[in-house]
Coordinates of C-alpha atoms in Angstrom, one line a residue:
Chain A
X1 CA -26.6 120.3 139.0
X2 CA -24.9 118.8 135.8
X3 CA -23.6 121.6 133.8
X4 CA -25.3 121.9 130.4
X5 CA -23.9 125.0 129.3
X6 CA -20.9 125.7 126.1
X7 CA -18.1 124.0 127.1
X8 CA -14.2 125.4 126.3
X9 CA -13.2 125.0 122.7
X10 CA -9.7 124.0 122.6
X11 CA -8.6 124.0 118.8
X12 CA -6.1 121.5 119.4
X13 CA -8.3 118.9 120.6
X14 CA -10.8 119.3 118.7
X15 CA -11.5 116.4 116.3
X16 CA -14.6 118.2 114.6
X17 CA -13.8 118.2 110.7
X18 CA -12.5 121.8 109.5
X19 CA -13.6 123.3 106.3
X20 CA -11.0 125.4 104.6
X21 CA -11.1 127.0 101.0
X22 CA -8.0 126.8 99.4
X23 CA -7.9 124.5 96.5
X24 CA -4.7 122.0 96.6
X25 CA -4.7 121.1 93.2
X26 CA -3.8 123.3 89.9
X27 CA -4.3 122.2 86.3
X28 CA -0.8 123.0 84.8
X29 CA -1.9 121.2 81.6
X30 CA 0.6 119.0 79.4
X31 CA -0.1 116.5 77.3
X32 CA 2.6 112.8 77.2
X33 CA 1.9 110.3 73.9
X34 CA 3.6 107.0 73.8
X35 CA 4.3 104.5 71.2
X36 CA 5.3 101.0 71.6
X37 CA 7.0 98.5 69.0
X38 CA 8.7 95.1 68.9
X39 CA 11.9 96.3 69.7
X40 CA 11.3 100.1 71.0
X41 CA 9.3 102.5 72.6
X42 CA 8.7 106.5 72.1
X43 CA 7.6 108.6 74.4
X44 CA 6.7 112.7 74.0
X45 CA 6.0 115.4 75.9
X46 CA 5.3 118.6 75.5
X47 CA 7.2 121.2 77.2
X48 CA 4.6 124.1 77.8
X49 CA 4.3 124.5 81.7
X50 CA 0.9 126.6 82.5
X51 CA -2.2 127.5 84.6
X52 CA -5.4 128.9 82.9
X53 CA -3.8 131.5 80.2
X54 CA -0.7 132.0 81.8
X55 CA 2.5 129.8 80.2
X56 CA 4.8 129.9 83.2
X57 CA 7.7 128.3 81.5
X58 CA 8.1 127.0 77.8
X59 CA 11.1 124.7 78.6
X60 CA 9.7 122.4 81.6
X61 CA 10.8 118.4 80.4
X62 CA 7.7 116.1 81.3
X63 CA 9.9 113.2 81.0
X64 CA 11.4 111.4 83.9
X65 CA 13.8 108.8 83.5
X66 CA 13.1 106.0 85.9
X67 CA 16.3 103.6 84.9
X68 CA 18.0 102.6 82.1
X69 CA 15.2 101.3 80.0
X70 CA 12.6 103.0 81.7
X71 CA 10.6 106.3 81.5
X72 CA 7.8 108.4 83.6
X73 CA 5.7 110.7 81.4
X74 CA 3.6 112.9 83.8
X75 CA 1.2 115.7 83.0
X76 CA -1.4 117.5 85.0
X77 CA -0.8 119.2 88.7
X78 CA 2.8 119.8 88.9
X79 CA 3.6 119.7 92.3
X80 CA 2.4 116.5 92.5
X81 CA 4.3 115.7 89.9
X82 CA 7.2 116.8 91.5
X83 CA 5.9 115.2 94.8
X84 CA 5.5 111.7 93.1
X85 CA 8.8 111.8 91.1
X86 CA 10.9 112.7 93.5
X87 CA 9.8 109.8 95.6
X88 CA 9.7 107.3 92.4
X89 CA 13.5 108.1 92.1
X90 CA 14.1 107.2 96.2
X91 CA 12.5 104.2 95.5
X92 CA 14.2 103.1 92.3
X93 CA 17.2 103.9 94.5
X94 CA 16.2 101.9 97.3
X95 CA 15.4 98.6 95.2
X96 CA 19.0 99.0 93.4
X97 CA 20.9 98.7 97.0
X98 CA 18.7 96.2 98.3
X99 CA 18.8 94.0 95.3
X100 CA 21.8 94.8 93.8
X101 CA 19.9 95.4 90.1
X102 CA 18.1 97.7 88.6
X103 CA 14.1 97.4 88.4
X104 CA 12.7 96.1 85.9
X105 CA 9.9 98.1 83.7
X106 CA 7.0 95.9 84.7
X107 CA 8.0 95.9 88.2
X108 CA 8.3 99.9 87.9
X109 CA 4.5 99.7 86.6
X110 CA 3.5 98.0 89.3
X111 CA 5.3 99.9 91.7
X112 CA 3.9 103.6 90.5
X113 CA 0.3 101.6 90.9
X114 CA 0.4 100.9 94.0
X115 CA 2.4 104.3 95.0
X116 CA -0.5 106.4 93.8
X117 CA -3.0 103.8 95.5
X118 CA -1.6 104.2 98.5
X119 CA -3.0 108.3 98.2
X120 CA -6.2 107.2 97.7
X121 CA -8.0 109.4 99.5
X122 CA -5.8 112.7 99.0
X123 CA -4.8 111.9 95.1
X124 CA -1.8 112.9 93.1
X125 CA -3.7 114.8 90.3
X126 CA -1.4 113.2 87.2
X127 CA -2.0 111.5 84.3
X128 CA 1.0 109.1 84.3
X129 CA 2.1 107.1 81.5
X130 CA 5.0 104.6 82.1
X131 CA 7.2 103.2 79.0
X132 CA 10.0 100.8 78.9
X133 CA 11.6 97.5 77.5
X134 CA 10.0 94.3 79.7
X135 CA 12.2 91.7 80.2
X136 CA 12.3 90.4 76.2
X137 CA 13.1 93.5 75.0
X138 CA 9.5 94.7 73.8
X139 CA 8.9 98.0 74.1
X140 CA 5.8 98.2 76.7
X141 CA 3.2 101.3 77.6
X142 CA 1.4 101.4 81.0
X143 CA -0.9 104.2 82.0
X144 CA -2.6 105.3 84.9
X145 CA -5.8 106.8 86.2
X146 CA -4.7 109.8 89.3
X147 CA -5.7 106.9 92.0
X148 CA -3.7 104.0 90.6
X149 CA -5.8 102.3 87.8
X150 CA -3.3 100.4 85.6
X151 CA -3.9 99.8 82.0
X152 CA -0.9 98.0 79.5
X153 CA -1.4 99.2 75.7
X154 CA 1.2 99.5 73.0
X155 CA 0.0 103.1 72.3
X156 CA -1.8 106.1 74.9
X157 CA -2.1 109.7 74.7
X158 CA -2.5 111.2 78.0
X159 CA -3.0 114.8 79.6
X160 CA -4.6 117.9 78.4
X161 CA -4.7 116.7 74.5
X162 CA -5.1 113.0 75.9
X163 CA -8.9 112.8 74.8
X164 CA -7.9 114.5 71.3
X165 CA -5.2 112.6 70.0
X166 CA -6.0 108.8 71.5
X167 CA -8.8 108.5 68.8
X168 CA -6.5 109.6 66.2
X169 CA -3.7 107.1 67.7
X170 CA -6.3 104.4 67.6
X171 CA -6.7 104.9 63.8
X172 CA -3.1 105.5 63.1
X173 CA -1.1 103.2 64.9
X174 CA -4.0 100.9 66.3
X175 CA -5.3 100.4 62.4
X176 CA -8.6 100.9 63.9
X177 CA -12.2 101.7 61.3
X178 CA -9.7 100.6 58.3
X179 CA -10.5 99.2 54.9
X180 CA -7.6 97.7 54.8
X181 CA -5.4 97.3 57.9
X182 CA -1.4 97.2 57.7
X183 CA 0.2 93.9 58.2
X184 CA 3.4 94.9 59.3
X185 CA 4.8 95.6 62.4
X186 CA 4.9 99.1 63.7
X187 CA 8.5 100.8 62.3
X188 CA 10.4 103.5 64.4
X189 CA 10.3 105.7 61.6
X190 CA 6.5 105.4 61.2
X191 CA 6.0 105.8 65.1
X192 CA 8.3 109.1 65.9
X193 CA 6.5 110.3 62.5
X194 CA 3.0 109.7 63.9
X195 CA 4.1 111.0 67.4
X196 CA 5.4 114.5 65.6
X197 CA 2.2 114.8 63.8
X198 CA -0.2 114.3 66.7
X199 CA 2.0 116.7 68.8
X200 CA 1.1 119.4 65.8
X201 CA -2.4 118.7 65.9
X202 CA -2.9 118.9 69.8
X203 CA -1.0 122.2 69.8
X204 CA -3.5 123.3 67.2
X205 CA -6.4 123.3 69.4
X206 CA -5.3 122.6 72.8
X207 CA -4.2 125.7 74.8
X208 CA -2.2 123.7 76.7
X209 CA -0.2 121.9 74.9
X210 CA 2.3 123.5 72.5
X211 CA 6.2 125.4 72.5
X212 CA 8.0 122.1 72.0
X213 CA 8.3 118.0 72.4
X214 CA 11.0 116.4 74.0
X215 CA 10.8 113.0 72.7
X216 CA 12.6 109.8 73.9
X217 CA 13.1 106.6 72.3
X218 CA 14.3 103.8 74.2
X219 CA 15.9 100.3 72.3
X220 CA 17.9 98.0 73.5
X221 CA 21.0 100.3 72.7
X222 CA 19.9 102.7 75.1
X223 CA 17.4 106.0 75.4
X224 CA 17.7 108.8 72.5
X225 CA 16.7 112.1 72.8
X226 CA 15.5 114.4 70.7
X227 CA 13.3 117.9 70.7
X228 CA 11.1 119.0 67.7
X229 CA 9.5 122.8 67.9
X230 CA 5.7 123.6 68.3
X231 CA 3.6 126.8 68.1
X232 CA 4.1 128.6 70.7
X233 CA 1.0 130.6 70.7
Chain B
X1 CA -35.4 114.4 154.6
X2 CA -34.3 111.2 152.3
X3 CA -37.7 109.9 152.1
X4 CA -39.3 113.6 150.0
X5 CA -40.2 113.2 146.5
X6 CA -40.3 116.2 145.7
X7 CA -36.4 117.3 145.3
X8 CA -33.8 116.1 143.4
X9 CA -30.8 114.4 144.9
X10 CA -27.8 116.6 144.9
X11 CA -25.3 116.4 142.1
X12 CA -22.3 113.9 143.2
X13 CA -19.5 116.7 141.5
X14 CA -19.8 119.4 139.6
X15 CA -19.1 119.1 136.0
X16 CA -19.4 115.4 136.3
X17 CA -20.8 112.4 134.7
X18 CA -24.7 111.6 135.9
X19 CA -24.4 108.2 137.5
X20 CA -24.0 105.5 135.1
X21 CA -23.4 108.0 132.2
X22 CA -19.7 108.7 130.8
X23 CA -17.3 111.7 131.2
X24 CA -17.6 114.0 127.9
X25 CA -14.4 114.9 127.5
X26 CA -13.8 118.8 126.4
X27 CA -13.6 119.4 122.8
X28 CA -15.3 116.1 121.5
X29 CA -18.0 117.9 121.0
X30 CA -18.6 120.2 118.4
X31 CA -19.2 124.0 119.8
X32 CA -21.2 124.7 117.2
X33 CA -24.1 123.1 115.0
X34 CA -21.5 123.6 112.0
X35 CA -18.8 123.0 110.9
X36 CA -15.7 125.7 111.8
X37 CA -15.3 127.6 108.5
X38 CA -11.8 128.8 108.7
X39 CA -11.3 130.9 105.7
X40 CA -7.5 130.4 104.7
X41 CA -7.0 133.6 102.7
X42 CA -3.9 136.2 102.6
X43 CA -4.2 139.7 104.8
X44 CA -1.7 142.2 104.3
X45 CA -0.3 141.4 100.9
X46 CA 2.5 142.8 98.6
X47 CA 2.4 142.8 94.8
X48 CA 4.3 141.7 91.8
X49 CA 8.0 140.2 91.9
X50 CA 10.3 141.0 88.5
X51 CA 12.9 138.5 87.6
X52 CA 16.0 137.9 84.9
X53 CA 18.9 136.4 84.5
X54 CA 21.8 137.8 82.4
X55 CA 25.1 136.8 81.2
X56 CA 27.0 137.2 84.7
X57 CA 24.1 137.5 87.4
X58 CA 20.2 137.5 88.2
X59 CA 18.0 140.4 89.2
X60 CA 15.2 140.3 91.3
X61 CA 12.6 143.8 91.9
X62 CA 9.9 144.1 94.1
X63 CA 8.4 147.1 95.4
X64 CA 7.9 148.3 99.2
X65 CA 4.1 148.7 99.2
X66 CA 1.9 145.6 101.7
X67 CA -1.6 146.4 101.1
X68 CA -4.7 145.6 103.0
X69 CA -7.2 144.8 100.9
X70 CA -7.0 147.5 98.5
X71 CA -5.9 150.1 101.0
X72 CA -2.1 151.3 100.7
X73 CA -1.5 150.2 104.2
X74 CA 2.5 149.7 104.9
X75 CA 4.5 151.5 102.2
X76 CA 8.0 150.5 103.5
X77 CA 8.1 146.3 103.8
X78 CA 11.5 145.1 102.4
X79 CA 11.0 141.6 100.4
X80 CA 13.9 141.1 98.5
X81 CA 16.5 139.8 100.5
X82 CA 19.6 138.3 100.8
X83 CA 19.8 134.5 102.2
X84 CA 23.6 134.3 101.9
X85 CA 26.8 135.2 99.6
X86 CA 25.1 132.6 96.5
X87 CA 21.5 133.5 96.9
X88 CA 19.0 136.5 97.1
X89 CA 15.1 136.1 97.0
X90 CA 11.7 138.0 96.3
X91 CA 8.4 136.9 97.7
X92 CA 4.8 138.3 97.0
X93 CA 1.5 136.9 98.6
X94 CA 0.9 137.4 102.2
X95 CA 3.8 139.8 104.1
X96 CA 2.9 138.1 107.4
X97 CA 3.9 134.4 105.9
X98 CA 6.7 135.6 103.8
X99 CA 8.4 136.9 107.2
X100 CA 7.7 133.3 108.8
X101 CA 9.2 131.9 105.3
X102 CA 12.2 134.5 105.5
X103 CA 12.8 133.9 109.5
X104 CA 13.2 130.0 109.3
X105 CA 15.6 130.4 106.2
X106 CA 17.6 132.6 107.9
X107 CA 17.4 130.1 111.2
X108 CA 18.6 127.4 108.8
X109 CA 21.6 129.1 107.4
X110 CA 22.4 129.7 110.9
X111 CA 22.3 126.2 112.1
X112 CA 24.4 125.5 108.6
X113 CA 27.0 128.0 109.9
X114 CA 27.4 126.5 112.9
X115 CA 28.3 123.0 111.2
X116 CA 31.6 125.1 110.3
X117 CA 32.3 122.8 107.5
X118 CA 33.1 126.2 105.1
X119 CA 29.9 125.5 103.1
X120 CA 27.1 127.7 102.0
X121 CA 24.2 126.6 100.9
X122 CA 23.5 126.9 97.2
X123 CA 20.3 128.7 95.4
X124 CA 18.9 124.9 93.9
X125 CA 19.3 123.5 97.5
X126 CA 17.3 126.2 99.1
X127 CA 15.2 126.1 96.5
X128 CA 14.3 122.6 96.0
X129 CA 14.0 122.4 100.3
X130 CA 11.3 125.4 99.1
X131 CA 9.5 123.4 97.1
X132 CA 8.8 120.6 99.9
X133 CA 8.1 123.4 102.8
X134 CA 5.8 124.7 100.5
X135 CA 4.2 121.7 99.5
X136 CA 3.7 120.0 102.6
X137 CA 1.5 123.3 104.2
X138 CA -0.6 122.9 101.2
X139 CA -0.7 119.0 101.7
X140 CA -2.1 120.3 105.2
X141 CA -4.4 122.5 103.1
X142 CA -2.6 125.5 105.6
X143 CA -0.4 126.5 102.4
X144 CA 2.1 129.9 102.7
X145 CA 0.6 132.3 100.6
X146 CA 3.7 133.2 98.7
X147 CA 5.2 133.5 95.3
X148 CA 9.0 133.0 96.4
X149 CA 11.3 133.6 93.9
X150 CA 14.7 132.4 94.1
X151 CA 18.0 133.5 92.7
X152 CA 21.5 133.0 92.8
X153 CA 24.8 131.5 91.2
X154 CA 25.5 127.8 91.2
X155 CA 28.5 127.2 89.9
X156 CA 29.3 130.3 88.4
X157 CA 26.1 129.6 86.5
X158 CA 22.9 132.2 87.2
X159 CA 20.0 130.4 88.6
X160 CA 16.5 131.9 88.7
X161 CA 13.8 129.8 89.7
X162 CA 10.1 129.8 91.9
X163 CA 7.9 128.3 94.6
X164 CA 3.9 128.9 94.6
X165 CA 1.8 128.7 97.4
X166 CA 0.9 125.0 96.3
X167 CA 4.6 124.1 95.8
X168 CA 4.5 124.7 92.0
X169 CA 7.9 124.7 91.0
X170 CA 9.8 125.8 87.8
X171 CA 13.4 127.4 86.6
X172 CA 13.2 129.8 83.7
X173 CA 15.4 133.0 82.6
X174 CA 12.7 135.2 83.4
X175 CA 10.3 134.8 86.0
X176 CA 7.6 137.1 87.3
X177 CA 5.0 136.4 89.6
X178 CA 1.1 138.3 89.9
X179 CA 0.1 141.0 87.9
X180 CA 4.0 141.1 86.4
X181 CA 3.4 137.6 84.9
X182 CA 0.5 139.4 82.5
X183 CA 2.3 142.7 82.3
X184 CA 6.0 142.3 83.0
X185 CA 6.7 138.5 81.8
X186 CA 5.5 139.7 77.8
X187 CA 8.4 142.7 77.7
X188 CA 11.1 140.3 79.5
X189 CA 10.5 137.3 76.7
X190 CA 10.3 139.2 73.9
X191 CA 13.5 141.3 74.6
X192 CA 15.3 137.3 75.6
X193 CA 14.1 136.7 72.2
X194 CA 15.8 139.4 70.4
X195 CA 19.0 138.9 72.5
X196 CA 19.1 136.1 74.7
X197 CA 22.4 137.0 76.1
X198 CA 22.1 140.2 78.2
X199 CA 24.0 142.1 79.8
X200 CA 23.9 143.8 83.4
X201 CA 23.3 147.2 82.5
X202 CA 20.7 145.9 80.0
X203 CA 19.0 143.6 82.4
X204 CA 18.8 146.6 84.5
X205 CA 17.2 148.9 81.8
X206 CA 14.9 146.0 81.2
X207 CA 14.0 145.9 84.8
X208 CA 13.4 149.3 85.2
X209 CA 10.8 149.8 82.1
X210 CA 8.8 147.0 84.1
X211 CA 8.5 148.3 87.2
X212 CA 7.7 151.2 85.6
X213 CA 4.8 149.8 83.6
X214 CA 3.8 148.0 86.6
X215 CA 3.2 150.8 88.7
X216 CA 1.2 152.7 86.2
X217 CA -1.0 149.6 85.3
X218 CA -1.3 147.9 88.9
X219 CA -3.3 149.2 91.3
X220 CA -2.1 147.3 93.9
X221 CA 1.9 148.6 93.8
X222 CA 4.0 151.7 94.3
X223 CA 6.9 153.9 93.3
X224 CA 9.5 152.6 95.6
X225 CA 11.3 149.4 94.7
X226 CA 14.1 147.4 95.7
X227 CA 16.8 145.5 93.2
X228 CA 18.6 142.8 94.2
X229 CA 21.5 142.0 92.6
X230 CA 23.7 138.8 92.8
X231 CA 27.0 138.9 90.2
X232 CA 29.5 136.3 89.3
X233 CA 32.2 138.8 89.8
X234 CA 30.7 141.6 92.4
X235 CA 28.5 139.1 94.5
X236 CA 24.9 140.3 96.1
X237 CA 23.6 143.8 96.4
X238 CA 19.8 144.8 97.2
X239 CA 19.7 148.4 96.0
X240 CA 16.6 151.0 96.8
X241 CA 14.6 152.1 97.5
X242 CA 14.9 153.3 93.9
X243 CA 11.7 155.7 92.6
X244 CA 9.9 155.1 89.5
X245 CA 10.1 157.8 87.1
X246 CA 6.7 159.0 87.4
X247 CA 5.5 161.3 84.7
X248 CA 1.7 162.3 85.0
X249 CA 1.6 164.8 82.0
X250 CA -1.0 162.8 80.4
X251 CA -3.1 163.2 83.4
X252 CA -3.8 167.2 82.8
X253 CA -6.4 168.6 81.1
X254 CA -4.7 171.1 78.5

């Protein structure tokens, strides 16, 4: 007789799929604006590390510097931001001893792209934004989608504030809805100011962003630093 | 006999194809209609973990309750221990994982000894190897359910920093993990705030009014702690079980 009855269940073998419940992701919040010019580019983070109402640190830097003239903002789950930069720095490594120079910004953007393509199907959960000087000198934004979706602007706001301060980027630095529009190029001076004065309006309504900025600006001349205090409530 | 219609012809082997159909290999086929829900979710768990640094050291408590559920179940479970000369570390979550956690540590400062190269591993090494233990159960969605915190002096600088279950990692001067990052965390920032530089008996004081608070306030955590202590000058030292001043006064009706 053919046996029809339950066969053994061996775990091991089993290629059924297996729900489980925990959730891999967290929201740790965090919000990353850049700023691009002819000759410069700001980036900002903020440095408020949380999950739902708890702040776990007010001193976590967002900012990750990639090479000389380039820099990683990241903001969202943070151990996959962890994850991600930790293997961004390998490979910047890796391309220095195998070409014997440093990678440029737009090969950097490209690169990150097809990194977080590459998880697909089990995303890193991070709003990335990517700044640098390309090969001319011009300060350059990139920003990314969590799957790999590459956009170049001169200007983004990303993370937790991300869909608060882009329209008021858009109008400030993008001269968007104006009666009359600037003719001038973007200034340094007017970009870090318009970056500060975001950064106070996001901490104003989003719980997630506040306690302070670390801000970089990159020129030819090399990468600044500075930090500039939020509310920490 | 060949030639009767009415019986079937005898099997060829038991548990075997029919003819012309293929061997089901075991396991290929799903033992039930449904998927296998496999509920991921801690067991016997301990409590809060209370951290600081101060000027010379770091100070990790953590009390000696693992609960079932809501029931007081094991009321003596060490979880602040000592990894090696330069680190000490607390864990909350589930007591079963933390002792896998605390049993490979302790395998891989073996295996370090026996390099015999004189070197011991440093707090922001074992931490940062942590990190990418703990990340990689969760990236098998298997995750440790621990809070480990991790403490210890790197070059004669105090280092305090933490691992969740997900592999969220961060450094701060004060860290505290469950209930203690609603109760214990406010009281540890705002006396950093007044005097960022503490000292060891302070840190201790500080420390002690937290536990204290905690065990009023969480249900989940009892009067016996343990300290551990790791000092530039007098190295590590888990004290305890120390007992929370109790006072219950309150509780009579005059």
């Amino acid at each position: 007789m053919m046996q029809t009855g339950i066969r053994p269940y061996y775990p091991d073998y089993s290629t059924v799929p297996v729900e489980r419940q925990i959730n891999p992701y967290a929201d740790n919040g965090g919000s990353v604006v850049a700023i691009a010019g002819k000759d410069f580019v700001v980036i900002g983070a903020d440095t408020r590390l949380s999950s739902g109402f708890s702040i776990y640190t007010r001193n976590q830097n967002k900012l990750f510097p990639l090479s000389e003239t380039t820099v990683l903002g990241c903001s969202g789950c943070w151990c996959d931001t962890l994850t991600l930069t930790r293997i961004l720095k390998s490979r910047m490594q890796m391309y220095h001893q195998e070409h014997n120079k440093n990678m440029s910004t737009t090969a950097a953007a490209q690169m990150l792209s097809t990194m977080l393509y590459y998880k697909r199907f089990f995303p890193y959960y991070i709003s990335n934004i990517l700044v640098g000087l390309d090969n001319e000198g011009k300060g350059c934004v990139y920003s990314y989608d969590p799957v790999g979706h590459c956009e170049k602007a001169t200007y983004r706001a990303g993370g937790s504030a991300g869909a608060l301060l882009q329209p008021l980027l858009d109008n400030q630095i993008g001269q968007k809805n104006l009666q009359k529009p600037s003719q001038e190029d973007l200034t340094q001076e007017k970009a870090l100011s318009t970056l500060k004065d975001v950064f106070i309006s996001a901490a104003e309504r989003d719980i997630y962003t506040g306690d302070s900025v670390l801000i970089k600006i990159i020129t030819k001349d090399g990468t600044k630093e500075e930090t500039f205090d939020l509310r920490r409530d | 006999m060949f030639n009767s219609t009415h019986s079937a012809p005898p099997p060829f082997w038991s548990n075997g194809p029919a003819p012309g159909a293929f061997y089901n290999f075991p396991g290929t086929v799903a033992p039930v209609t449904n998927p296998i829900t496999h509920t991921q979710s801690p067991v016997t768990t301990s409590t809060s973990i209370v951290s600081i640094t101060y000027d010379k050291g770091v100070l990790i408590a953590g009390d000696l309750l693992a609960s079932y559920g809501s029931l007081a179940r094991y009321k003596n479970c060490p979880r602040v221990i000592e990894i090696n000369p330069n680190i000490i570390m607390g864990a909350g979550g589930d007591y079963a994982d933390f002792q896998y956690v605390k049993s490979f540590i302790e395998q891989k400062i073996i295996d370090e000894d026996c390099l015999d190269d004189g070197l011991k591993m440093k707090p922001k090494s074992l931490y940062c190897w942590l990190t990418r233990i703990m990340y990689q159960r969760r990236s098998k969605l298997d995750p440790f359910w621990n809070n480990l915190v991790v403490g210890g002096i790197q070059d004669g600088v105090p280092f305090l920093g933490t691992v969740d279950k997900l592999g969220t990692a961060y450094t701060d001067k004060v860290i505290c993990t469950g209930y203690g990052a609603h109760i214990a965390l406010p009281v540890l920032r705002d006396a950093l705030d007044k005097k960022p530089n503490l000292n060891l008996n302070e840190a201790k004081q500080l420390i002690k009014k937290c536990m204290e608070v905690l065990f009023y306030r969480d249900a989940r955590s009892y009067p016996k702690y343990q300290l551990g202590m790791i000092d530039v000058d007098e190295g590590v030292k888990i004290e305890g079980p120390i007992s929370v001043e109790e006072n219950w006064n309150i509780a009579y009706m005059t």
